[in-house]
Coordinates of C-alpha atoms in Angstrom, one line a residue:
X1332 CA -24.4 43.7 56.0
X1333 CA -23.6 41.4 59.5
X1334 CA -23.8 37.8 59.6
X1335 CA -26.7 38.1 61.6
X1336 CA -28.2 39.7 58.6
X1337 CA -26.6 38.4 55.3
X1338 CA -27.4 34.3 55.6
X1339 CA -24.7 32.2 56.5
X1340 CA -24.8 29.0 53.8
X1341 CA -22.9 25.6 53.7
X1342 CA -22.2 23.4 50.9
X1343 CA -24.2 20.7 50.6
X1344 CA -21.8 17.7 51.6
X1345 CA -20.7 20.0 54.2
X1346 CA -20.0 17.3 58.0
X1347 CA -22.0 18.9 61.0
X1348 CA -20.6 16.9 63.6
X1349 CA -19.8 16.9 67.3
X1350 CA -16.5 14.9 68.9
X1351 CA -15.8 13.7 72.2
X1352 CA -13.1 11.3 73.9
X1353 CA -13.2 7.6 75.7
X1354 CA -12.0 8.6 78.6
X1355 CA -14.2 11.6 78.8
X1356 CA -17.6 10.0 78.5
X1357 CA -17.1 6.3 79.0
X1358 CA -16.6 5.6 82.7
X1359 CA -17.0 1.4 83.0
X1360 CA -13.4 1.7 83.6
X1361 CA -12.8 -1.7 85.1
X1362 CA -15.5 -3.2 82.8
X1363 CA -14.8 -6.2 79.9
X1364 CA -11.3 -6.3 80.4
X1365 CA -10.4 -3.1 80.1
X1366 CA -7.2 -1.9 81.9
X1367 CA -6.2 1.6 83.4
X1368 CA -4.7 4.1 81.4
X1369 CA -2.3 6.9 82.0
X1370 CA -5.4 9.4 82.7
X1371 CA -7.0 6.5 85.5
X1372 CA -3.6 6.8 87.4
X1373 CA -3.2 10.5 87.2
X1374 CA -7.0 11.1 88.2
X1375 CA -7.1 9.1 91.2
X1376 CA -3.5 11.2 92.5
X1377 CA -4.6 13.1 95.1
X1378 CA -4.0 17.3 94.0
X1379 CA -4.6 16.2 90.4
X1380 CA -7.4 16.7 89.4
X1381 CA -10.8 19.7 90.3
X1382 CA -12.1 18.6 93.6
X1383 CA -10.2 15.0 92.6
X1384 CA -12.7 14.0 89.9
X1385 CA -12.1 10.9 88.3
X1386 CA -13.2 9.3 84.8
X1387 CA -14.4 6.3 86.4
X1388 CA -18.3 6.8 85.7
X1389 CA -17.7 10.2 83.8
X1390 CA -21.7 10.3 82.0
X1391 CA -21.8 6.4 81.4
X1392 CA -22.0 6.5 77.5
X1393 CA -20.4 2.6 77.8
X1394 CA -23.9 1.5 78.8
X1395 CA -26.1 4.8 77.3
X1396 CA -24.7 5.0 74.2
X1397 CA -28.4 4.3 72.0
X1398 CA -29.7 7.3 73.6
X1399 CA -27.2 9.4 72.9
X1400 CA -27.0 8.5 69.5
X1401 CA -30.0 8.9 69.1
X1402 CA -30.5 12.4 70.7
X1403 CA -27.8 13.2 68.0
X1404 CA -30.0 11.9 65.2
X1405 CA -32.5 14.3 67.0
X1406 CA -30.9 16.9 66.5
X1407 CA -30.3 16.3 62.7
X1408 CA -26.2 16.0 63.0
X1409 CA -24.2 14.1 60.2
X1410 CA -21.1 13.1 62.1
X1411 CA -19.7 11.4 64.8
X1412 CA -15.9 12.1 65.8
X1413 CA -15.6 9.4 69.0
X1414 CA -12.0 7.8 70.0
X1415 CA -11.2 4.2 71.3
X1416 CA -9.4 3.2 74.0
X1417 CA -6.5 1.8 73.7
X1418 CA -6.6 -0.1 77.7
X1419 CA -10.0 -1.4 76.3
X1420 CA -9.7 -3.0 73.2
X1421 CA -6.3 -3.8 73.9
X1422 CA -5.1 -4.1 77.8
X1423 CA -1.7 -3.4 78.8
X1424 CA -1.0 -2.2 75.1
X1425 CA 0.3 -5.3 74.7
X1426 CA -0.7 -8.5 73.2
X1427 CA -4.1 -9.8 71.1
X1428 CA -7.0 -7.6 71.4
X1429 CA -10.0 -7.9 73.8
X1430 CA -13.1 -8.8 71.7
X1431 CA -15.5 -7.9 74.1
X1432 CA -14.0 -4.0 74.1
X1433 CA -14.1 -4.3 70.2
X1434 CA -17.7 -5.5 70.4
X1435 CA -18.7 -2.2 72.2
X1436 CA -17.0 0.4 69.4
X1437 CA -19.2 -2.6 66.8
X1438 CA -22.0 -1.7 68.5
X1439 CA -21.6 2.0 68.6
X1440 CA -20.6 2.4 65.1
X1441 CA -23.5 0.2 63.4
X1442 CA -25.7 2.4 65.7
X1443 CA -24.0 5.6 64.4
X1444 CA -24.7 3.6 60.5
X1445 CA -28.6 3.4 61.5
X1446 CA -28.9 6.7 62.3
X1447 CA -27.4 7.7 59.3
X1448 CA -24.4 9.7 61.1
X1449 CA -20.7 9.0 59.7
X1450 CA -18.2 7.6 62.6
X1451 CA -14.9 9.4 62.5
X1452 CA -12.7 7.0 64.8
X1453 CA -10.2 8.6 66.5
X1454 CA -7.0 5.7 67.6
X1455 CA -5.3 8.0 70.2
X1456 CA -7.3 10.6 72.7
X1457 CA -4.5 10.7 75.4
X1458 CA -5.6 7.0 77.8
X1459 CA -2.3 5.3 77.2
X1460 CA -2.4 2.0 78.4
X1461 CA -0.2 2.8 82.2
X1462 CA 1.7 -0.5 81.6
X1463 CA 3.0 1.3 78.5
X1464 CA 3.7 4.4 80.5
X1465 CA 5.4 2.2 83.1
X1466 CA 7.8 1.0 80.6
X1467 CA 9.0 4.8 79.6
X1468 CA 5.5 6.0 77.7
X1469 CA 5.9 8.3 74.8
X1470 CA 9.6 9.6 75.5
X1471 CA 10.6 5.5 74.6
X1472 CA 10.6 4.6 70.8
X1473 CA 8.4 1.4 71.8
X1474 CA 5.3 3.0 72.5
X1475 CA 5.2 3.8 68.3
X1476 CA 5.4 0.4 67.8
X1477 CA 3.0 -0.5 70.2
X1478 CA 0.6 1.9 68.8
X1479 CA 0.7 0.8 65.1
X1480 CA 0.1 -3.3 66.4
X1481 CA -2.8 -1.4 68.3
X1482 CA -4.1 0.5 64.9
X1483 CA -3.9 -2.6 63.1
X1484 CA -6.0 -4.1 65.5
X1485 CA -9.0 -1.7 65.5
X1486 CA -8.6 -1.2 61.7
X1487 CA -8.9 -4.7 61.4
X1488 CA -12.5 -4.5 63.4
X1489 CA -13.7 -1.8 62.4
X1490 CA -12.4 -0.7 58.9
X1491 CA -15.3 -2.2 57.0
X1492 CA -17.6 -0.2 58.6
X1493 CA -15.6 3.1 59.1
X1494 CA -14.3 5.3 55.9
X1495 CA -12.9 8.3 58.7
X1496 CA -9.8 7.4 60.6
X1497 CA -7.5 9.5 62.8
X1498 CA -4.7 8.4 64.4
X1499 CA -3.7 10.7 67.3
X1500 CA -5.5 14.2 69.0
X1501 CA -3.8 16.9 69.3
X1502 CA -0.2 15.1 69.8
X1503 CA 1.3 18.6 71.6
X1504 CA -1.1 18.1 75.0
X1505 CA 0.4 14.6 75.1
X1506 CA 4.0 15.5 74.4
X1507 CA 4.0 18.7 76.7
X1508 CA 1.3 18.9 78.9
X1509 CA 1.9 15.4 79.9
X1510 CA 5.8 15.3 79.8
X1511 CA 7.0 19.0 80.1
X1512 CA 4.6 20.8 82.2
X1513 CA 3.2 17.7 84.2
X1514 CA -0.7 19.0 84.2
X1515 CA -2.2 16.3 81.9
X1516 CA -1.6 12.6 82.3
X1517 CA 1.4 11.5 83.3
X1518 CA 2.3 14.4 85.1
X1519 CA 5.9 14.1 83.9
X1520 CA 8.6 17.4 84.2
X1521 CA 11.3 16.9 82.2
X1522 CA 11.6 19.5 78.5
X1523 CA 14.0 16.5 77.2
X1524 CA 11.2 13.8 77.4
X1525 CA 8.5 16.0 76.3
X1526 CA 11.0 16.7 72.7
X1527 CA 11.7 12.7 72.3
X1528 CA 7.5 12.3 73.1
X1529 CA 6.7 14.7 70.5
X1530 CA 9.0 12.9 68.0
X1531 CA 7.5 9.3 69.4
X1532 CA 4.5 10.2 68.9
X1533 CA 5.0 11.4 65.2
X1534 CA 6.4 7.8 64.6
X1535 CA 3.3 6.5 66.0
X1536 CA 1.2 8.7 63.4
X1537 CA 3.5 7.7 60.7
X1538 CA 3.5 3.6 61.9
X1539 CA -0.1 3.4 62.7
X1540 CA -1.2 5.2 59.3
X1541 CA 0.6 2.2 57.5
X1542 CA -0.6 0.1 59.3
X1543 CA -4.4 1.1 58.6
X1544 CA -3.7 0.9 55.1
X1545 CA -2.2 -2.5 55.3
X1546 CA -6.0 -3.5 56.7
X1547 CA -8.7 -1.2 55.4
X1548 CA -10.5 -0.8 52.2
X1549 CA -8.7 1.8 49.8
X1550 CA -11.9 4.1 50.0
X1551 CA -11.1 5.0 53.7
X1552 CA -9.3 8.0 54.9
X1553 CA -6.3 8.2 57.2
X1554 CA -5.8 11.7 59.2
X1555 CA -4.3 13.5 62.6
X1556 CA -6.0 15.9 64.7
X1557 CA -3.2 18.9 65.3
X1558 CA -4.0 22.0 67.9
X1559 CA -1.9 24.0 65.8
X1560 CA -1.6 27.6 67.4
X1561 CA -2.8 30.9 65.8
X1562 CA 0.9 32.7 67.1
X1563 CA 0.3 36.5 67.3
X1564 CA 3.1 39.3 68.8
X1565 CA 2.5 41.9 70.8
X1566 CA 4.7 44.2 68.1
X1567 CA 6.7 44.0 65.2
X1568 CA 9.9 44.3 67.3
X1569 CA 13.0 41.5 65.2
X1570 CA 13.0 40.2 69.5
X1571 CA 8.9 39.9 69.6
X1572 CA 9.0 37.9 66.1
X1573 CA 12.0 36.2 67.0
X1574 CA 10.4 35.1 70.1
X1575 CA 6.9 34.1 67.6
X1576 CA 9.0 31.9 65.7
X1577 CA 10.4 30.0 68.3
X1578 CA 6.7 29.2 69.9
X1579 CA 5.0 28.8 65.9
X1580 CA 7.9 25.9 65.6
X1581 CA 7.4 24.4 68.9
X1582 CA 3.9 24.4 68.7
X1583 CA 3.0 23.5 64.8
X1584 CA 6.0 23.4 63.3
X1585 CA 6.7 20.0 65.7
X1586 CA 4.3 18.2 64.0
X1587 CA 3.3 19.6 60.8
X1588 CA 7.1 20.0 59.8
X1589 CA 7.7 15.8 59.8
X1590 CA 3.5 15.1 58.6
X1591 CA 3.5 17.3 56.0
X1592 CA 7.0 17.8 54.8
X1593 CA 9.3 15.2 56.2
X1594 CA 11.7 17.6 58.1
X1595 CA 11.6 18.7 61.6
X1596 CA 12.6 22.9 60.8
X1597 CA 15.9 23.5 61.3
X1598 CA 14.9 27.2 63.3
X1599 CA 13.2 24.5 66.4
X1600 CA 16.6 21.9 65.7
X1601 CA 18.6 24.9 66.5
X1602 CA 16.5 26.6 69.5
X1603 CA 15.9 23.7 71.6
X1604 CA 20.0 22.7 70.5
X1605 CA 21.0 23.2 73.9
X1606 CA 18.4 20.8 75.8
X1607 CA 18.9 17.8 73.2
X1608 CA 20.2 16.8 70.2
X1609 CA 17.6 15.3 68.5
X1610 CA 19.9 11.9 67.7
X1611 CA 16.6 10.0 68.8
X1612 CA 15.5 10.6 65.5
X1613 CA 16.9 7.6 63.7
X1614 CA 17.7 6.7 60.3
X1615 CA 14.2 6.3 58.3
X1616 CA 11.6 7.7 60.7
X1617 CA 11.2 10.8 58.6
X1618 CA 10.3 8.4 55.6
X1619 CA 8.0 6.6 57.9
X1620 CA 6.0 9.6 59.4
X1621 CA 6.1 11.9 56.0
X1622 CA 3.0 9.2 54.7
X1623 CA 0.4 10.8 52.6
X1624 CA -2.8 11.8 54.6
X1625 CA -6.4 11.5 53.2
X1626 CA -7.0 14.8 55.3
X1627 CA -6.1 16.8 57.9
X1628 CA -7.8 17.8 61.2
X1629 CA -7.4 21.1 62.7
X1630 CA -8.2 21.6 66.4
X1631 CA -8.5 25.8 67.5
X1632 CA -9.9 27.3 70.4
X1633 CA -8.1 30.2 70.7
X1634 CA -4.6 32.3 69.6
X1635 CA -1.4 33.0 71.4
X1636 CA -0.3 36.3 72.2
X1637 CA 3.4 36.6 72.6
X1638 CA 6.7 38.8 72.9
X1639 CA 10.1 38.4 74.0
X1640 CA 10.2 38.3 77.9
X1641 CA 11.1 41.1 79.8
X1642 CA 13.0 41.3 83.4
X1643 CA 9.5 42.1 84.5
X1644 CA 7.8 39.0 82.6
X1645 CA 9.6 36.7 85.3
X1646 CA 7.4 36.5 87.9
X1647 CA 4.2 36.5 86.2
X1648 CA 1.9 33.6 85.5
X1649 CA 2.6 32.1 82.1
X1650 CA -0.4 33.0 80.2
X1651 CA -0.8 30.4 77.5
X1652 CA -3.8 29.1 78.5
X1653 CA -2.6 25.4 79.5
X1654 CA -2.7 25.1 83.3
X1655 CA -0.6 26.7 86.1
X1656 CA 2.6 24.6 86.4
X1657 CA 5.8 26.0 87.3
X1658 CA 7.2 24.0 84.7
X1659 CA 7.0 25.4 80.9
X1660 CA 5.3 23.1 78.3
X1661 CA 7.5 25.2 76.0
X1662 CA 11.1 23.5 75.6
X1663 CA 13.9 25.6 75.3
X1664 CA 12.1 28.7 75.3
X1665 CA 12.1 30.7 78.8
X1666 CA 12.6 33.8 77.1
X1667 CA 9.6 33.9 75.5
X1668 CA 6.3 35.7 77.2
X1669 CA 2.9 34.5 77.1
X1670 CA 0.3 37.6 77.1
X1671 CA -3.7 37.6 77.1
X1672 CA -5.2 38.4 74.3
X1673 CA -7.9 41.3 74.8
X1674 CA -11.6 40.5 74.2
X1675 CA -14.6 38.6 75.8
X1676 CA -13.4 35.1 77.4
X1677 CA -14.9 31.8 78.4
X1678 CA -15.3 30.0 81.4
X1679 CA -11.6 28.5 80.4
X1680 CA -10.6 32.2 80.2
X1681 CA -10.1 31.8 76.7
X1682 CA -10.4 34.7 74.2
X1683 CA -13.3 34.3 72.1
X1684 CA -11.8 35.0 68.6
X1685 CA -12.8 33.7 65.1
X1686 CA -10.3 35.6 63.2
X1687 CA -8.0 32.7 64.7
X1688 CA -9.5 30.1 62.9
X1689 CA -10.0 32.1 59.8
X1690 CA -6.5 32.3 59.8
X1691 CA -5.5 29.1 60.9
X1692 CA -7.4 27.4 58.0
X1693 CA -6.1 29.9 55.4
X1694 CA -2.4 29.0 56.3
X1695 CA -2.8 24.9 56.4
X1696 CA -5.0 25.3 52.9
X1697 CA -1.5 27.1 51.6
X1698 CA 0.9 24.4 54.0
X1699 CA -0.9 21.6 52.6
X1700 CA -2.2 22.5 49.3
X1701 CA -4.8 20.5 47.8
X1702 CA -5.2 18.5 51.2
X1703 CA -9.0 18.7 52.5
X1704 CA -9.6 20.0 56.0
X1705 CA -12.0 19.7 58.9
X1706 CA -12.0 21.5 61.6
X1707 CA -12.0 18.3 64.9
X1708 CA -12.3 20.4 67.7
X1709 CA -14.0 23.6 68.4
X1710 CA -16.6 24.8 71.2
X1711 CA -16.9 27.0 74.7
X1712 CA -17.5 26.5 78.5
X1713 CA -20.0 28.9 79.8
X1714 CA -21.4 28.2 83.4
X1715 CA -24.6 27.2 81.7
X1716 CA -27.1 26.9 85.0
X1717 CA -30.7 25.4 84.1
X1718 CA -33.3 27.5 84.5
X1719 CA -36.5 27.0 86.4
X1720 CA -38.2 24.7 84.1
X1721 CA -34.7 22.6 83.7
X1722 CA -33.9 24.1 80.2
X1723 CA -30.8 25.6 79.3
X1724 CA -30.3 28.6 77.5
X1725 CA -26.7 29.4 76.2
X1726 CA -26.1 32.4 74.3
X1727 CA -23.0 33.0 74.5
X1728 CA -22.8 29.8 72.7
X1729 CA -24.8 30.4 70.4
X1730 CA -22.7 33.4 69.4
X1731 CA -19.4 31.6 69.8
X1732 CA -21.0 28.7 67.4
X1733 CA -22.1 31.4 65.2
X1734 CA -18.8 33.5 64.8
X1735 CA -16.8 30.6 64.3
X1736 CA -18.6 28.9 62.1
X1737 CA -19.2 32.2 59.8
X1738 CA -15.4 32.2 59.9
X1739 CA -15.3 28.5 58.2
X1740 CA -17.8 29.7 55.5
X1741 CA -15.2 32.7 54.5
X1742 CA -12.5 30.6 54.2
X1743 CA -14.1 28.2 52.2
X1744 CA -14.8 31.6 50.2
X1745 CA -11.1 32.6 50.3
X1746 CA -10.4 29.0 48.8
X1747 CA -9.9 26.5 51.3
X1748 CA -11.4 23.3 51.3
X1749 CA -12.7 22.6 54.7
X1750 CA -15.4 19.5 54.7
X1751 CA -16.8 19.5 58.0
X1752 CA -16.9 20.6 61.7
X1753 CA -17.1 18.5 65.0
X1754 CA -18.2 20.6 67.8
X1755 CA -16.6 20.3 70.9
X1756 CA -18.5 18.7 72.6
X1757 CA -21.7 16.6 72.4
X1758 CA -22.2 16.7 75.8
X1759 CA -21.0 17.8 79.2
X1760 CA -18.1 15.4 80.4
X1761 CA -15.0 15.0 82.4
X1762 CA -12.7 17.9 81.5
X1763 CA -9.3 16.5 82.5
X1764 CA -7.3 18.3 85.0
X1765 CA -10.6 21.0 85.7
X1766 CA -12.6 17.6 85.9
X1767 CA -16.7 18.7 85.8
X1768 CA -15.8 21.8 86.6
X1769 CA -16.2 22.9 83.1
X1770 CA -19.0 22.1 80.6
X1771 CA -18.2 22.3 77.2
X1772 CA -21.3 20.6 75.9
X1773 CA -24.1 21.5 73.9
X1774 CA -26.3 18.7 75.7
X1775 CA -25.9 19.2 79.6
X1776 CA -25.5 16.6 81.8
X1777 CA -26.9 16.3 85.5
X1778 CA -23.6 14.7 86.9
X1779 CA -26.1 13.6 90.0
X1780 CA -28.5 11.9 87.6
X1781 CA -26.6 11.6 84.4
X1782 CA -30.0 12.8 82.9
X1783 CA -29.3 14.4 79.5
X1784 CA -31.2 18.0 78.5
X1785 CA -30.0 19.4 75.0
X1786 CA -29.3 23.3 75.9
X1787 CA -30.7 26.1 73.7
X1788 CA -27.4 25.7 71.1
X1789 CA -28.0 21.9 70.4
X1790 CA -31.7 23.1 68.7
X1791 CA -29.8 26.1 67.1
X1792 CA -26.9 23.7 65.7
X1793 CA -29.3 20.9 65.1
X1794 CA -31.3 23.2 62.9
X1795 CA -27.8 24.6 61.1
X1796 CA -27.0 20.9 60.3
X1797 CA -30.6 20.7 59.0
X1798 CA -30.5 23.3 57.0
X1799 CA -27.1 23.7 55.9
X1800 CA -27.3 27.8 57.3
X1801 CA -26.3 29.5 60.5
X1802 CA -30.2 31.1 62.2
X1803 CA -29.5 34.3 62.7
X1804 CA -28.9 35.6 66.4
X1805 CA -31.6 37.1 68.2
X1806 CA -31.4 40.8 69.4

């Protein structure tokens, strides 16, 4: 039978959540003393940005947060996955935190508490401080250390009151969209800064989880939200795996390698050997990113399609999904080619394909055994246009929600232990680069207004969470 037939069931302690990011839904960006970050300076250069959209109101959750906790206890959800940021509670990313931006993430949390949702506090959602960025950013080996003074700090005001950490989002969009390819925050080009970012940015993980512990209760969790890529070939061809390989390391096997096993693999070592090598990686920082995690977050949207590139492969658009730049967010590896996948897509022009994230959970439950996972990140942008009555029904949504939620509940079948999902995301916001060109919420938001309507898969997700089962599909 179909999963529209055969009911879809959760376990019981199973986390329905929704996630979305500072920068994304804040605005108040020159409020209580907080400072621009990387994402402030890149938004506001002209060519940028959509139709130069800026963060700088985005939907105003800094003064409407109440009511939008509050439409999520509406809708029944059980989690929270929100970040801080790091120019607010800390300007500059230097010196002793700002109370008054620590008193807003206070508020919001003991909200989250009253409504009986469970914060997840993300440290690191992309806004680094532009002072920080000013002074090298992510390629320098400072910016770890700033980051783990910065961890203590928030762990310090909040850990009492928050058992879900996680340290850093999806560290490959910082460390090549934003140094390699240049179309995320700060716009950098160079493949050589976007290597010694990635690494920087594991020793941040690796600092900033010690320094957690050194401040929270022992009953709190440390984790790291990866994008790690579903890599597919177009054949079985020695070149078309060959050229797999080299994307699967650059893309997971960056970060999972160090996290998870305390090596960077020697197949990436030797395939970016001719751009760098590597000696930034000093005596000890293995040790100090290889810390045990509490969990492990997994971020998918779609898979990668790829094949060794052909004469013919030149001159075409690199299909990866990550922006048009004629510079490659993939270091060292030109002679790889990025194909679409076939199927039905999203506004992003994503392929809408569960068996990705079927197969991404299966592989981290076996390259991370016994280490619990939730899924951090996962949703759609549809055009979603209110209707008449200003209600809006979404379902194509719906059915995304549905397949990829279906595919959770087999792999927790097949054996793996995944304890939660965070939609992507609670609400219509500032999409980066497409700015609000693209809504990935389940709640839409009249940028105009700011007036909040909960779209046809925020009652079908609320009643999921409820119930602890997918509602079946209609037609």
């Amino acid at each position: 039978m179909s999963d529209n037939v055969t009911p879809v069931t959760f376990p019981p302690s199973f986390l329905w959540g929704t996630a979305t990011s500072a920068y994304q839904i804040e605005g108040a960006v020159r409020e209580d003393g907080r400072t621009p970050s990387i994402w402030d300076t890149f938004s506001h250069t002209p060519g940028k940005t959509a139709g130069g959209d800026t963060g700088d109101t985005a939907v105003d959750h800094y003064h409407r947060y109440r009511e939008d906790v509050a439409l999520m206890a509406e809708l029944g959800l059980t989690a929270y996955r929100l970040s801080v940021s790091w120019p607010r509670v800390q300007p500059m990313g230097r010196g002793p935190a700002v109370q008054r931006g620590l008193d807003f993430y206070r508020r919001l949390v003991d909200e989250l508490l009253a409504h009986g949702i469970k914060p997840a506090v993300t440290l690191y959602h992309w806004d680094l401080p532009q002072e920080l960025e000013d002074a090298g950013g992510w390629p320098q080996r400072d910016t770890a250390y700033r980051f783990a003074e910065y961890a203590q700090m928030v762990g310090e005001a909040l850990g009492d009151r928050v058992e879900q950490w996680i340290t850093l989002n999806e560290p490959w969009c910082s460390a090549f969209l934003g140094y390699g390819s240049g179309v995320h925050a700060p716009g950098r080009t160079d493949a050589v800064s976007a290597l010694r970012a990635a690494h920087h940015l594991n020793l941040a993980h690796g600092l900033g989880t010690t320094a957690l512990r050194s401040v929270m209760p022992a009953r709190n969790g440390v984790a790291v939200s990866l994008n790690s890529s579903v890599v597919r070939t177009v054949s079985q061809d020695p070149a078309d795996l060959a050229a797999a390989r080299k994307i699967d390391d650059l893309a997971n096997g960056v970060f999972h390698g160090p996290i998870l096993h305390g090596a960077y693999p020697k197949t990436l070592l030797d395939a970016t050997a001719q751009l760098t090598d590597w000696s930034y990686v000093q005596s000890g920082d293995l040790e100090a990113i290889h810390q045990p995690l509490d969990a492990l977050g997994l971020n998918y949207y779609r898979p990668e399609l790829v094949s060794a590139a052909s004469a013919a492969d030149k001159d075409r658009p690199r299909a990866d999904g990550h922006g048009a730049s004629v510079y490659s967010p993939w270091p060292g590896a030109d002679d790889v080619a990025f194909h679409q996948t076939p199927g039905e897509r999203t506004e992003m022009g994503w392929t809408v394909d569960p068996t990705g994230l079927h197969e991404l959970l299966m592989r981290y439950s076996q390259e991370a055994p016994g280490l619990p996972l939730y899924v951090t990140e996962n949703g759609a942008a549809y055009e979603d246009v209110p209707g008449p009555d200003g209600q809006v029904d979404d379902p194509e949504r719906i059915a995304y929600l549905h397949g990829h939620l279906a595919a959770i509940r087999r792999a927790i079948t097949d054996g793996a232990d995944v304890r939660g999902y965070y939609l992507w995301s609670l609400m219509d916001n500032f999409e980066w680069a497409f700015g609000y060109a693209k809504r990935f919420g389940i709640v839409h938001v009249d940028y105009a207004t700011l007036k909040r309507t909960p779209k046809a898969s925020a009652r079908w997700y609320g009643q999921a969470a409820r119930t602890g089962e997918l509602p079946p599909l209609e037609g």
